[in-house]
Amino acid sequence: QIESITFITDGWSGNIGLIQDMDVNSATLDNPLMINFWDRISTSLVSGASVNFLACNVAMDADGQMMLTDLKALLDSRG
């Protein structure tokens, strides 16, 4: 089980360039492929684990902050 995972990738306002051919953003978080990706990550995490992103400008505005909030909710619901 993992206590912390960090993704180093491209990012821009409200988007993380993490998965080939599909950016992580509020519009894609309900995509079955995206849900499967985060399910696989969350099953490897211990309770209270941290998921970190080193990606420029992702949370630079309200859209980016909302996407990260939505992603946290998705991870919390799966873990």
CSV table of C-alpha atoms in Angstrom, one decimal, residues 49-76:
chain,number,residue,atom,x,y,z
A,49,ALA,CA,-2.7,8.9,1.5
A,50,SER,CA,-1.7,11.9,-0.5
A,51,VAL,CA,-1.9,12.3,-4.3
A,52,ASN,CA,0.3,15.1,-5.5
A,53,PHE,CA,0.7,16.8,-8.9
A,54,LEU,CA,3.7,18.7,-10.1
A,55,ALA,CA,2.0,20.3,-13.0
A,56,CYS,CA,2.1,24.0,-13.9
A,57,ASN,CA,-0.9,26.3,-13.4
A,58,VAL,CA,-3.5,23.6,-12.8
A,59,ALA,CA,-5.2,25.4,-9.9
A,60,MET,CA,-4.5,28.9,-11.1
A,61,ASP,CA,-8.2,29.8,-11.3
A,62,ALA,CA,-11.6,28.7,-9.9
A,63,ASP,CA,-12.0,26.0,-12.7
A,64,GLY,CA,-8.7,24.4,-11.7
A,65,GLN,CA,-9.5,24.5,-8.0
A,66,MET,CA,-12.9,22.9,-8.7
A,67,MET,CA,-11.4,20.2,-10.8
A,68,LEU,CA,-9.0,19.3,-8.0
A,69,THR,CA,-11.9,19.3,-5.5
A,70,ASP,CA,-13.9,17.0,-7.9
A,71,LEU,CA,-10.8,14.7,-8.3
A,72,LYS,CA,-10.4,14.5,-4.5
A,73,ALA,CA,-14.1,13.5,-4.2
A,74,LEU,CA,-13.7,10.8,-6.8
A,75,LEU,CA,-10.6,9.4,-5.1
A,76,ASP,CA,-12.4,9.6,-1.7
